[in-house]
Coordinates of C-alpha atoms and ligand atoms in Angstrom, one line a residue:
X1 CA 11.4 9.7 -15.4
X2 CA 12.2 6.1 -14.7
X3 CA 11.9 3.5 -17.5
X4 CA 8.9 2.0 -15.8
X5 CA 7.1 5.3 -15.9
X6 CA 8.0 5.7 -19.5
X7 CA 6.5 2.3 -20.2
X8 CA 3.3 3.3 -18.4
X9 CA 3.2 6.6 -20.1
X10 CA 3.7 5.1 -23.6
X11 CA 1.0 2.6 -22.8
X12 CA -1.5 5.4 -22.0
X13 CA -0.6 7.3 -25.2
X14 CA -0.9 4.2 -27.3
X15 CA -4.3 3.3 -25.8
X16 CA -5.5 6.9 -26.6
X17 CA -4.4 6.4 -30.2
X18 CA -5.9 3.0 -30.5
X19 CA -9.3 4.1 -29.3
X20 CA -9.6 7.6 -30.8
X21 CA -12.0 6.5 -33.5
X22 CA -14.4 4.7 -31.1
X23 CA -17.6 6.2 -29.7
X24 CA -15.9 6.6 -26.3
X25 CA -13.0 8.7 -27.6
X26 CA -13.9 11.7 -25.4
X27 CA -14.2 9.5 -22.3
X28 CA -11.0 7.7 -23.1
X29 CA -9.2 11.0 -23.7
X30 CA -10.2 12.5 -20.3
X31 CA -9.4 9.3 -18.4
X32 CA -6.0 9.0 -20.0
X33 CA -5.3 12.6 -19.2
X34 CA -6.2 12.0 -15.5
X35 CA -4.2 8.8 -15.3
X36 CA -1.2 10.5 -17.0
X37 CA -1.3 13.2 -14.4
X38 CA -1.6 10.6 -11.7
X39 CA 1.7 9.1 -12.7
X40 CA 3.5 12.2 -11.6
X41 CA 2.1 12.2 -8.1
X42 CA 3.8 10.6 -5.2
X43 CA 2.9 7.0 -4.4
X44 CA 0.1 6.9 -1.8
X45 CA 0.2 4.4 1.0
X46 CA -3.0 4.1 3.0
X47 CA -3.2 2.7 6.5
X48 CA -6.5 0.8 6.7
X49 CA -8.3 -1.1 9.5
X50 CA -11.1 -0.8 12.1
X51 CA -11.7 2.4 14.1
X52 CA -9.4 2.3 17.2
X53 CA -7.2 -0.5 15.8
X54 CA -4.2 1.8 16.5
X55 CA -3.7 3.2 13.1
X56 CA -3.0 6.8 14.1
X57 CA -0.7 5.7 16.9
X58 CA 1.1 3.5 14.4
X59 CA 1.5 6.3 11.8
X60 CA 2.7 8.8 14.4
X61 CA 5.3 6.3 15.8
X62 CA 6.5 5.5 12.3
X63 CA 7.0 9.2 11.4
X64 CA 8.2 10.1 14.9
X65 CA 5.3 12.6 15.3
X66 CA 3.3 13.1 18.3
X67 CA -0.2 14.1 17.4
X68 CA -1.9 12.3 20.3
X69 CA -3.7 14.6 22.7
X70 CA -2.4 13.7 26.2
X71 CA -4.9 12.3 28.6
X72 CA -7.5 11.5 25.9
X73 CA -8.0 7.8 25.2
X74 CA -10.8 8.3 22.7
X75 CA -9.9 9.4 19.3
X76 CA -11.9 10.9 16.6
X77 CA -10.7 9.8 13.3
X78 CA -10.0 12.4 10.7
X79 CA -8.7 11.5 7.2
X80 CA -5.1 12.7 7.5
X81 CA -2.5 13.0 4.7
X82 CA 1.1 13.1 5.8
X83 CA 3.2 14.8 3.1
X84 CA 6.8 15.8 2.8
X85 CA 7.6 19.2 4.3
X86 CA 10.8 21.0 3.9
X87 CA 12.6 21.7 7.2
X88 CA 13.6 25.2 6.1
X89 CA 10.2 26.4 5.1
X90 CA 8.1 24.8 7.8
X91 CA 4.6 24.4 6.4
X92 CA 1.5 24.5 8.7
X93 CA -1.1 21.8 8.4
X94 CA -3.9 22.5 6.0
X95 CA -7.5 21.8 6.8
X96 CA -9.9 21.0 4.0
X97 CA -13.4 21.8 5.2
X98 CA -16.5 20.1 4.0
X99 CA -17.8 23.4 2.7
X100 CA -14.8 23.7 0.3
X101 CA -12.7 26.1 2.3
X102 CA -9.0 25.5 3.0
X103 CA -7.4 27.0 6.0
X104 CA -3.9 26.9 7.6
X105 CA -4.0 25.5 11.1
X106 CA -1.7 24.6 13.9
X107 CA -0.6 21.1 15.1
X108 CA -2.7 21.8 18.2
X109 CA -5.7 22.2 16.1
X110 CA -5.1 18.7 14.7
X111 CA -4.6 17.4 18.2
X112 CA -7.8 19.0 19.3
X113 CA -9.7 17.0 16.7
X114 CA -9.5 14.1 19.1
X115 CA -12.0 13.3 21.7
X116 CA -15.6 12.1 21.5
X117 CA -17.4 15.0 23.2
X118 CA -20.1 16.9 21.4
X119 CA -17.9 19.9 20.6
X120 CA -15.2 17.8 19.0
X121 CA -17.6 15.7 17.0
X122 CA -19.2 18.8 15.7
X123 CA -15.9 20.2 14.6
X124 CA -14.7 16.8 13.1
X125 CA -18.0 16.6 11.1
X126 CA -17.2 19.9 9.4
X127 CA -13.7 18.7 8.4
X128 CA -13.2 16.8 5.1
X129 CA -9.5 16.0 5.6
X130 CA -6.2 17.3 6.9
X131 CA -2.8 17.6 5.3
X132 CA 0.2 17.5 7.7
X133 CA 3.7 18.3 6.4
X134 CA 6.5 16.4 8.0
X135 CA 10.2 16.6 7.4
X136 CA 10.7 12.9 7.1
X137 CA 13.0 11.5 4.4
X138 CA 10.6 8.7 3.4
X139 CA 7.8 11.1 2.6
X140 CA 9.8 12.4 -0.3
X141 CA 8.7 9.3 -2.3
X142 CA 5.4 8.5 -0.7
X143 CA 2.4 10.1 0.9
X144 CA 1.0 8.2 3.9
X145 CA -2.7 8.4 4.6
X146 CA -4.1 7.7 8.0
X147 CA -7.7 6.6 7.3
X148 CA -10.5 7.0 9.9
X149 CA -11.3 3.3 9.9
X150 CA -14.2 1.0 9.4
X151 CA -16.8 -0.3 11.9
X152 CA -18.6 1.8 14.4
X153 CA -17.3 4.2 17.0
X154 CA -18.0 2.1 20.0
X155 CA -18.9 3.8 23.3
X156 CA -20.2 6.9 21.6
X157 CA -23.9 7.5 21.6
X158 CA -24.0 10.9 20.1
X159 CA -26.1 11.2 16.9
X160 CA -23.2 13.0 15.3
X161 CA -21.0 10.0 15.9
X162 CA -23.4 7.7 14.0
X163 CA -23.3 10.1 11.0
X164 CA -19.5 10.3 11.2
X165 CA -19.2 6.5 11.4
X166 CA -20.8 6.0 8.1
X167 CA -18.8 8.7 6.5
X168 CA -15.6 7.2 8.0
X169 CA -16.5 3.8 6.6
X170 CA -17.0 5.3 3.2
X171 CA -13.8 7.3 3.3
X172 CA -11.7 4.3 4.5
X173 CA -13.0 2.0 1.8
X174 CA -12.5 4.6 -0.9
X175 CA -8.9 5.4 0.2
X176 CA -8.1 1.7 0.5
X177 CA -9.3 1.2 -3.1
X178 CA -7.6 4.3 -4.4
X179 CA -4.2 4.0 -2.7
X180 CA -1.2 2.6 -4.6
X181 CA -0.3 0.4 -1.6
X182 CA -2.0 -0.5 1.7
X183 CA -1.0 -1.3 5.2
X184 CA -3.8 -3.4 6.7
X185 CA -3.6 -3.0 10.4
X186 CA -5.4 -5.1 13.0
X187 CA -5.2 -4.2 16.7
X188 CA -5.0 -7.1 19.1
X189 CA -8.4 -7.6 20.6
X190 CA -9.0 -9.8 23.6
X191 CA -8.3 -13.5 23.0
X192 CA -8.2 -13.3 19.2
X193 CA -6.8 -16.5 17.6
X194 CA -5.0 -16.6 14.2
X195 CA -8.1 -17.7 12.3
X196 CA -10.1 -14.8 13.7
X197 CA -7.2 -12.5 12.6
X198 CA -7.3 -14.0 9.1
X199 CA -11.1 -13.4 8.9
X200 CA -10.7 -9.8 10.1
X201 CA -8.0 -9.1 7.5
X202 CA -10.2 -10.5 4.8
X203 CA -13.1 -8.3 6.0
X204 CA -11.2 -5.1 6.0
X205 CA -9.4 -5.7 2.7
X206 CA -12.7 -6.5 1.0
X207 CA -10.9 -8.8 -1.5
X208 CA -8.8 -6.0 -2.9
X209 CA -5.4 -6.8 -1.5
X210 CA -2.6 -8.0 -3.8
X211 CA 0.7 -9.4 -2.4
X212 CA 2.5 -6.8 -4.5
X213 CA 1.0 -3.8 -2.7
X214 CA -0.4 -5.1 0.6
X215 CA 1.4 -5.6 3.9
X216 CA -0.3 -6.7 7.1
X217 CA 0.4 -5.3 10.6
X218 CA -0.6 -7.0 13.8
X219 CA -0.7 -4.1 16.2
X220 CA -0.8 -3.6 20.0
X221 CA 1.0 -6.8 20.7
X222 CA 2.1 -5.5 24.1
X223 CA -1.5 -6.1 25.3
X224 CA -1.0 -9.8 25.9
X225 CA 2.1 -11.5 27.3
X226 CA 1.4 -14.7 25.3
X227 CA 0.9 -12.8 22.0
X228 CA 4.1 -10.9 22.7
X229 CA 6.0 -14.1 23.2
X230 CA 4.6 -15.9 20.2
X231 CA 4.3 -12.9 18.0
X232 CA 6.5 -14.2 15.1
X233 CA 4.9 -17.6 15.1
X234 CA 1.5 -16.0 15.1
X235 CA 2.4 -13.6 12.3
X236 CA 3.7 -16.4 10.1
X237 CA 0.5 -18.4 10.7
X238 CA -1.7 -15.4 9.8
X239 CA 0.4 -14.6 6.7
X240 CA 0.1 -18.2 5.5
X241 CA -3.7 -17.9 5.8
X242 CA -3.8 -14.7 3.6
X243 CA -2.0 -15.2 0.3
X244 CA -3.1 -11.7 -0.7
X245 CA -0.7 -10.2 1.9
X246 CA 2.9 -9.9 1.2
X247 CA 3.8 -10.4 4.9
X248 CA 2.5 -9.8 8.4
X249 CA 4.6 -7.8 10.9
X250 CA 3.8 -7.8 14.6
X251 CA 4.3 -4.4 16.3
X252 CA 3.6 -2.3 19.3
X253 CA 3.4 1.4 18.3
X254 CA 3.1 2.5 21.9
X255 CA 6.2 0.7 22.9
X256 CA 8.0 2.3 19.9
X257 CA 6.7 5.8 20.9
X258 CA 7.7 5.3 24.6
X259 CA 11.1 4.0 23.7
X260 CA 11.8 6.9 21.3
X261 CA 10.8 9.3 24.1
X262 CA 13.0 7.6 26.6
X263 CA 15.8 6.6 24.3
X264 CA 18.0 8.9 26.1
X265 CA 19.9 6.1 27.7
X266 CA 20.5 8.0 30.9
X267 CA 16.8 8.2 31.4
X268 CA 16.4 4.4 31.0
X269 CA 19.6 3.9 33.1
X270 CA 18.2 6.0 35.9
X271 CA 14.9 4.1 35.9
X272 CA 16.7 0.8 35.9
X273 CA 18.9 1.9 38.9
X274 CA 15.8 3.0 40.9
X275 CA 14.0 -0.3 40.1
X276 CA 17.1 -2.3 41.1
X277 CA 17.4 -0.5 44.4
X278 CA 14.0 -1.9 45.4
X279 CA 14.3 -5.3 47.1
X280 CA 13.7 -8.0 44.6
X281 CA 10.5 -9.5 46.0
X282 CA 8.9 -6.1 46.5
X283 CA 9.8 -5.1 43.0
X284 CA 8.2 -8.2 41.6
X285 CA 5.0 -7.5 43.5
X286 CA 5.0 -3.8 42.6
X287 CA 5.5 -4.5 38.9
X288 CA 2.5 -6.8 38.8
X289 CA 0.0 -4.2 39.9
X290 CA -0.9 -1.1 37.9
X291 CA -2.3 0.8 40.9
X292 CA 1.2 1.0 42.5
X293 CA 2.3 3.2 39.6
X294 CA -1.0 4.8 39.0
X295 CA -2.5 6.1 42.2
X296 CA -1.2 7.3 45.5
X297 CA -1.0 3.7 46.8
X298 CA 1.9 3.4 49.3
X299 CA 3.9 0.2 49.6
X300 CA 5.6 -0.6 52.8
X301 CA 8.9 -2.1 51.7
X302 CA 9.5 0.3 48.8
X303 CA 12.0 3.1 49.4
X304 CA 10.2 5.4 47.0
X305 CA 6.9 7.1 47.5
X306 CA 3.8 6.4 45.5
X307 CA 4.1 9.9 43.8
X308 CA 7.7 9.1 42.8
X309 CA 6.7 5.8 41.2
X310 CA 3.8 7.5 39.4
X311 CA 6.2 10.1 38.0
X312 CA 8.6 7.4 36.6
X313 CA 5.7 6.1 34.5
X314 CA 5.3 9.5 32.8
X315 CA 1.8 8.7 31.7
X316 CA 3.0 5.7 29.6
X317 CA 0.3 3.0 29.0
X318 CA 0.6 0.5 31.9
X319 CA 1.3 -2.6 29.9
X320 CA 4.0 -0.8 27.9
X321 CA 5.6 0.6 31.1
X322 CA 5.5 -2.8 32.7
X323 CA 7.2 -4.4 29.8
X324 CA 9.9 -1.7 29.7
X325 CA 10.5 -2.0 33.5
X326 CA 10.6 -5.8 33.6
X327 CA 13.0 -5.9 30.7
X328 CA 15.2 -3.2 32.2
X329 CA 15.7 -5.2 35.4
X330 CA 16.4 -8.4 33.5
X331 CA 19.3 -7.1 31.4
X332 CA 21.7 -4.3 31.3
X333 CA 20.4 -1.1 29.8
X334 CA 21.9 -1.5 26.3
X335 CA 20.7 -5.1 26.0
X336 CA 17.3 -4.2 27.4
X337 CA 16.9 -1.5 24.7
X338 CA 17.7 -4.0 21.9
X339 CA 15.3 -6.5 23.4
X340 CA 12.6 -3.8 23.6
X341 CA 13.3 -2.7 20.1
X342 CA 12.7 -6.2 18.9
X343 CA 9.4 -6.3 20.8
X344 CA 8.3 -3.1 19.2
X345 CA 8.9 -4.6 15.8
X346 CA 9.6 -1.2 14.2
X347 CA 13.1 -2.0 12.9
X348 CA 11.8 -4.9 11.0
X349 CA 8.7 -2.9 9.9
X350 CA 11.0 -0.1 8.5
X351 CA 13.1 -2.7 6.6
X352 CA 10.0 -4.3 5.1
X353 CA 8.4 -1.0 4.1
X354 CA 11.6 0.2 2.7
X355 CA 12.0 -2.9 0.5
X356 CA 8.4 -3.4 -0.4
X357 CA 7.0 0.1 -0.6
X358 CA 9.6 2.9 -0.6
X359 CA 12.1 1.5 -3.0
X360 CA 9.4 0.4 -5.4
X361 CA 7.1 3.4 -5.0
X362 CA 7.3 4.2 -8.7
X363 CA 6.6 0.6 -9.7
X364 CA 3.6 0.6 -7.3
X365 CA 2.3 3.9 -8.8
X366 CA 2.7 2.6 -12.4
X367 CA 1.0 -0.7 -11.5
X368 CA -1.9 1.1 -9.9
X369 CA -2.4 3.5 -12.8
X370 CA -2.3 0.7 -15.4
X371 CA -4.7 -1.4 -13.2
X372 CA -7.1 1.6 -13.2
X373 CA -6.8 1.8 -17.0
X374 CA -7.5 -1.9 -17.3
X375 CA -10.6 -1.5 -15.1
X376 CA -11.8 1.4 -17.2
X377 CA -11.4 -0.5 -20.4
X378 CA -13.1 -3.6 -19.0
X379 CA -16.0 -1.4 -17.9
X380 CA -16.4 -0.1 -21.5
X381 CA -16.2 -3.6 -22.8
X382 CA -18.7 -5.1 -20.3
X383 CA -21.2 -2.2 -20.2
X384 CA -21.0 0.1 -23.2
X385 CA -19.8 -2.1 -26.0
X386 CA -22.8 -4.4 -26.0
X387 CA -25.2 -1.4 -26.2
X388 CA -23.1 0.0 -29.1
X389 CA -23.1 -3.4 -30.8
X390 CA -26.9 -3.6 -30.5
X391 CA -27.3 -0.1 -31.9
X392 CA -24.9 -1.0 -34.8
X393 CA -27.0 -4.1 -35.6
X394 CA -30.1 -2.0 -35.7
X395 CA -28.5 0.6 -37.9
X396 CA -27.1 -1.9 -40.3
X397 CA -30.6 -3.2 -40.7
X398 CA -31.7 0.4 -41.5
X399 CA -28.9 0.7 -44.0
X400 CA -29.9 -2.4 -45.8
X401 CA -33.5 -1.0 -46.0
X402 CA -32.2 2.2 -47.5
X403 CA -30.1 0.3 -50.1
X404 CA -33.1 -1.9 -51.0
X405 CA -35.1 1.3 -51.4
X406 CA -32.5 2.8 -53.7
X407 CA -32.4 -0.4 -55.7
X408 CA -36.1 0.0 -56.4
X409 CA -35.8 3.5 -57.9
X410 CA -35.1 3.5 -61.6
X411 CA -32.7 6.0 -63.2
X412 CA -30.9 6.7 -59.9
X413 CA -27.6 6.5 -61.9
X414 CA -24.2 7.1 -60.4
X415 CA -25.5 9.0 -57.4
X416 CA -26.7 5.6 -56.1
X417 CA -23.2 4.4 -55.0
X418 CA -22.4 7.8 -53.6
X419 CA -25.5 7.8 -51.5
X420 CA -24.8 4.3 -50.2
X421 CA -21.2 5.3 -49.3
X422 CA -22.5 8.3 -47.5
X423 CA -25.1 6.4 -45.5
X424 CA -22.6 3.7 -44.6
X425 CA -20.1 6.4 -43.4
X426 CA -22.7 8.1 -41.3
X427 CA -24.2 5.1 -39.7
X428 CA -22.5 2.6 -37.3
X429 CA -22.5 -0.2 -39.8
X430 CA -21.2 -3.7 -39.3
X431 CA -17.7 -2.9 -40.5
X432 CA -17.4 0.0 -38.1
X433 CA -18.6 -2.1 -35.3
X434 CA -16.0 -4.8 -36.1
X435 CA -13.3 -2.2 -36.3
X436 CA -14.3 -0.8 -32.9
X437 CA -14.3 -4.2 -31.4
X438 CA -10.9 -4.9 -32.8
X439 CA -9.5 -1.6 -31.3
X440 CA -11.0 -2.4 -27.9
X441 CA -9.5 -5.9 -27.9
X442 CA -6.2 -4.5 -29.1
X443 CA -6.2 -1.9 -26.3
X444 CA -7.1 -4.5 -23.6
X445 CA -4.3 -6.7 -24.9
X446 CA -1.7 -3.9 -24.8
X447 CA -2.7 -3.1 -21.2
X448 CA -2.5 -6.7 -20.2
X449 CA 1.0 -7.0 -21.6
X450 CA 2.2 -3.9 -19.6
X451 CA 0.4 -5.2 -16.5
X452 CA 2.2 -8.5 -16.8
X453 CA 5.5 -6.8 -17.5
X454 CA 5.1 -4.7 -14.3
X455 CA 4.4 -7.9 -12.3
X456 CA 7.5 -9.6 -13.7
X457 CA 9.5 -6.4 -12.9
X458 CA 8.2 -6.8 -9.3
X459 CA 9.4 -10.4 -9.3
X460 CA 12.7 -9.2 -10.6
X461 CA 12.9 -6.9 -7.7
X462 CA 12.1 -9.7 -5.3
X463 CA 14.7 -11.9 -6.9
X464 CA 17.3 -9.1 -6.7
X465 CA 16.6 -8.7 -3.0
X466 CA 16.9 -12.4 -2.4
X467 CA 20.1 -12.4 -4.4
X468 CA 21.7 -9.8 -2.1
X469 CA 21.4 -12.0 0.9
X470 CA 22.0 -15.3 -0.7
X471 CA 24.7 -17.7 0.3
X472 CA 27.4 -19.1 -2.0
X473 CA 25.1 -20.9 -4.4
X474 CA 25.9 -18.6 -7.4
X475 CA 29.4 -18.0 -8.8
X476 CA 30.5 -14.4 -9.2
X477 CA 29.9 -14.4 -12.9
X478 CA 26.4 -15.9 -12.4
X479 CA 25.6 -13.3 -9.8
X480 CA 26.6 -10.5 -12.2
X481 CA 24.5 -12.1 -15.0
X482 CA 21.5 -12.3 -12.7
X483 CA 21.9 -8.7 -11.5
X484 CA 21.9 -7.6 -15.1
X485 CA 19.0 -9.7 -16.3
X486 CA 16.8 -8.7 -13.3
X487 CA 17.3 -5.1 -14.4
X488 CA 19.6 -3.7 -11.6
X489 CA 21.3 -1.5 -14.1
X490 CA 18.4 -0.6 -16.3
X491 CA 15.5 -2.2 -18.1
X492 CA 16.6 -2.1 -21.7
X493 CA 17.7 -5.1 -23.6
X494 CA 21.3 -4.0 -23.6
X495 CA 21.3 -3.5 -19.8
X496 CA 19.7 -6.8 -19.1
X497 CA 21.9 -8.9 -21.3
X498 CA 25.1 -6.8 -20.8
X499 CA 25.6 -6.7 -24.6
X500 CA 25.9 -3.5 -26.5
X501 CA 25.6 -5.1 -29.9
X502 CA 22.6 -7.1 -31.1
X503 CA 21.7 -10.1 -29.0
X504 CA 21.1 -13.3 -30.8
X505 CA 18.0 -15.3 -30.2
X506 CA 20.2 -18.3 -29.9
X507 CA 22.2 -16.8 -27.0
X508 CA 19.0 -16.0 -25.2
X509 CA 17.6 -19.5 -25.6
X510 CA 20.9 -20.9 -24.5
X511 CA 20.9 -18.8 -21.3
X512 CA 17.3 -19.8 -20.6
X513 CA 18.2 -23.5 -20.9
X514 CA 21.3 -23.0 -18.7
X515 CA 19.1 -21.6 -15.9
X516 CA 16.5 -24.2 -16.4
X517 CA 19.1 -26.9 -15.8
X518 CA 19.9 -25.2 -12.5
X519 CA 16.3 -25.6 -11.3
X520 CA 17.1 -29.2 -10.2
X521 CA 19.7 -28.3 -7.7
X522 CA 18.2 -25.1 -6.3
X523 CA 16.0 -24.9 -3.2
X524 CA 14.0 -22.2 -1.4
X525 CA 14.9 -18.7 -2.2
X526 CA 17.7 -19.8 -4.6
X527 CA 15.0 -21.7 -6.6
X528 CA 12.8 -18.6 -6.7
X529 CA 15.8 -16.7 -8.1
X530 CA 16.6 -19.3 -10.7
X531 CA 13.0 -19.6 -11.8
X532 CA 12.8 -15.8 -12.2
X533 CA 15.9 -15.9 -14.4
X534 CA 14.2 -18.5 -16.6
X535 CA 11.0 -16.4 -16.7
X536 CA 12.9 -13.2 -17.5
X537 CA 15.0 -14.8 -20.3
X538 CA 11.9 -16.3 -21.8
X539 CA 10.2 -12.9 -21.8
X540 CA 13.2 -11.2 -23.3
X541 CA 13.3 -13.9 -26.0
X542 CA 9.6 -13.4 -26.7
X543 CA 10.1 -9.6 -27.0
X544 CA 13.1 -9.9 -29.3
X545 CA 11.1 -12.3 -31.5
X546 CA 8.0 -10.2 -31.7
X547 CA 10.0 -7.1 -32.5
X548 CA 11.7 -8.9 -35.3
X549 CA 8.4 -10.1 -36.6
X550 CA 7.1 -6.6 -36.8
Ligands
GDP601 N1 -1.4 -1.0 24.4 C1 -1.4 -0.4 23.3 N2 -2.4 0.5 23.0 C2 -2.3 1.1 21.8 C3 -1.3 0.8 20.8 N3 -1.5 1.6 19.7 C4 -2.7 2.3 20.0 N4 -3.1 2.0 21.2 C5 -4.3 2.6 21.8 O1 -5.5 2.2 21.1 C6 -6.4 3.3 21.1 C7 -6.8 3.7 19.7 O2 -5.6 4.1 19.0 P1 -5.7 5.0 17.7 O3 -4.3 5.0 17.2 O4 -6.4 6.3 17.9 O5 -6.6 4.1 16.7 P2 -7.2 4.4 15.3 O6 -8.6 4.7 15.5 O7 -7.0 3.1 14.5 O8 -6.4 5.5 14.7 C8 -5.7 4.5 21.8 O9 -6.2 4.5 23.1 C9 -4.3 4.1 21.8 O10 -3.5 4.6 22.9 C10 -0.3 -0.1 21.2 O11 0.7 -0.4 20.4 N5 -0.4 -0.7 22.4
MG602 MG1 -7.1 7.3 14.0

């Protein structure tokens, strides 16, 4: 168990204790039980976006899976969980049916869930979700969920499709809310400009995204030459319009998939040699027209037959094939592969997901669990507490009536006080009401502190990353101090300060002032690191003080 999980777990226990005398003790107990169990589960990353945005292609390319049914452009979207599967004991996909049954199925079964014909739609409607087990190292820490997508299934007029659409919308929104982290994916559509992209991101995220756990992906960039050229500029513009997103990465999943299929350099080399053996002018003309690689359309000056050309394409999407072919003739094979990899964007994507999601999967999980706890407590405060308070007021009026009644009876003797004590104990009187309110506020406070601490831990993490690729601004000694204070070697006070014995408040104050003075000369990332050092020292200082006050 990591220290973060311990912190989240302790918070859950402490909230349970704080609220066990309140009227909601049972509800609190069961919620805390659920959330504690949730902490042990892998971190869930959902891929969210419109139907047909390219989510499934993206997830498959990322995992190196091929679940696409060849020759079928349409896709039916089934909620699919990709979980870790051991290579030795290969586990078949599990299908969870709407009627509650669970069956073992083949990968072909999963593939056959694609297509928009009547039969497939009928089958898809009976499936609740699928679990696919993949032997991919990243899935040890996280589960990736391919959501069906929002919006309607265009081009499909079947009644079943309409029913499925609304279920898919509901499932996608639910999963997006429930996941620990989300990849919001937008497929390039027509002549979309950056403002339309921003609007689309906002629509699919429904205001739920937080920079800590949300990454944007601009997909299918191969579809437009100008988007491909300006992809990074475009992505920066979009990201700056959406502060709720950590970053936006432009990718082409189909290019990534095709490259990994062709990555056998000999295969690419052979294609390159063939292309180069076509006279230059002819080659230019051929590579501009899909039909020459699609149909049996002969071309006079080309030494290869239409069938041969079609075979080179291997069914790859035209735009993607065109991009590969044009890049291959422009450079040598090795350089072309590296240029194409840069176009596909997957190397950068893997790095970003590694840093933002995989390495901090436990932090994301804890943060999500604590946020759920906070929402739960707020809902008690906003809905149920007022009702309870009202009832308390009513009851305390009743108690006063009973007391007044007892006062009117003569010879009631010692039993009077006993009766009053009994009534007060049994009824939700004012004192009890105040005590409940105090516990609730106390609990909300505790949760807020842990939430804040997790956010600061996330900032520590960012600062540590920045520190690892920072130039010579910091001396060696400063670097070591920063690594310690940001929790690289553990989150305890001793780890952070590098001191085994007691740390004096004076020393902490002094270090905080030292880093504050550096704020004037730092810029950009370095400034962010320095500011985080100040924030972290002030937090440690506050913690030390409050524990001493206890
Ligand atoms: N050109 C291009 N097409 C893509 C790319 N990714 C997906 N597509 C196509 O977009 C369509 C929808 O893709 P799919 O992954 O099923 O979308 P989903 O509904 O979001 O899961 C399919 O025809 C894909 O072949 C891409 O990177 N480039
Ligand atoms: Mg899909």
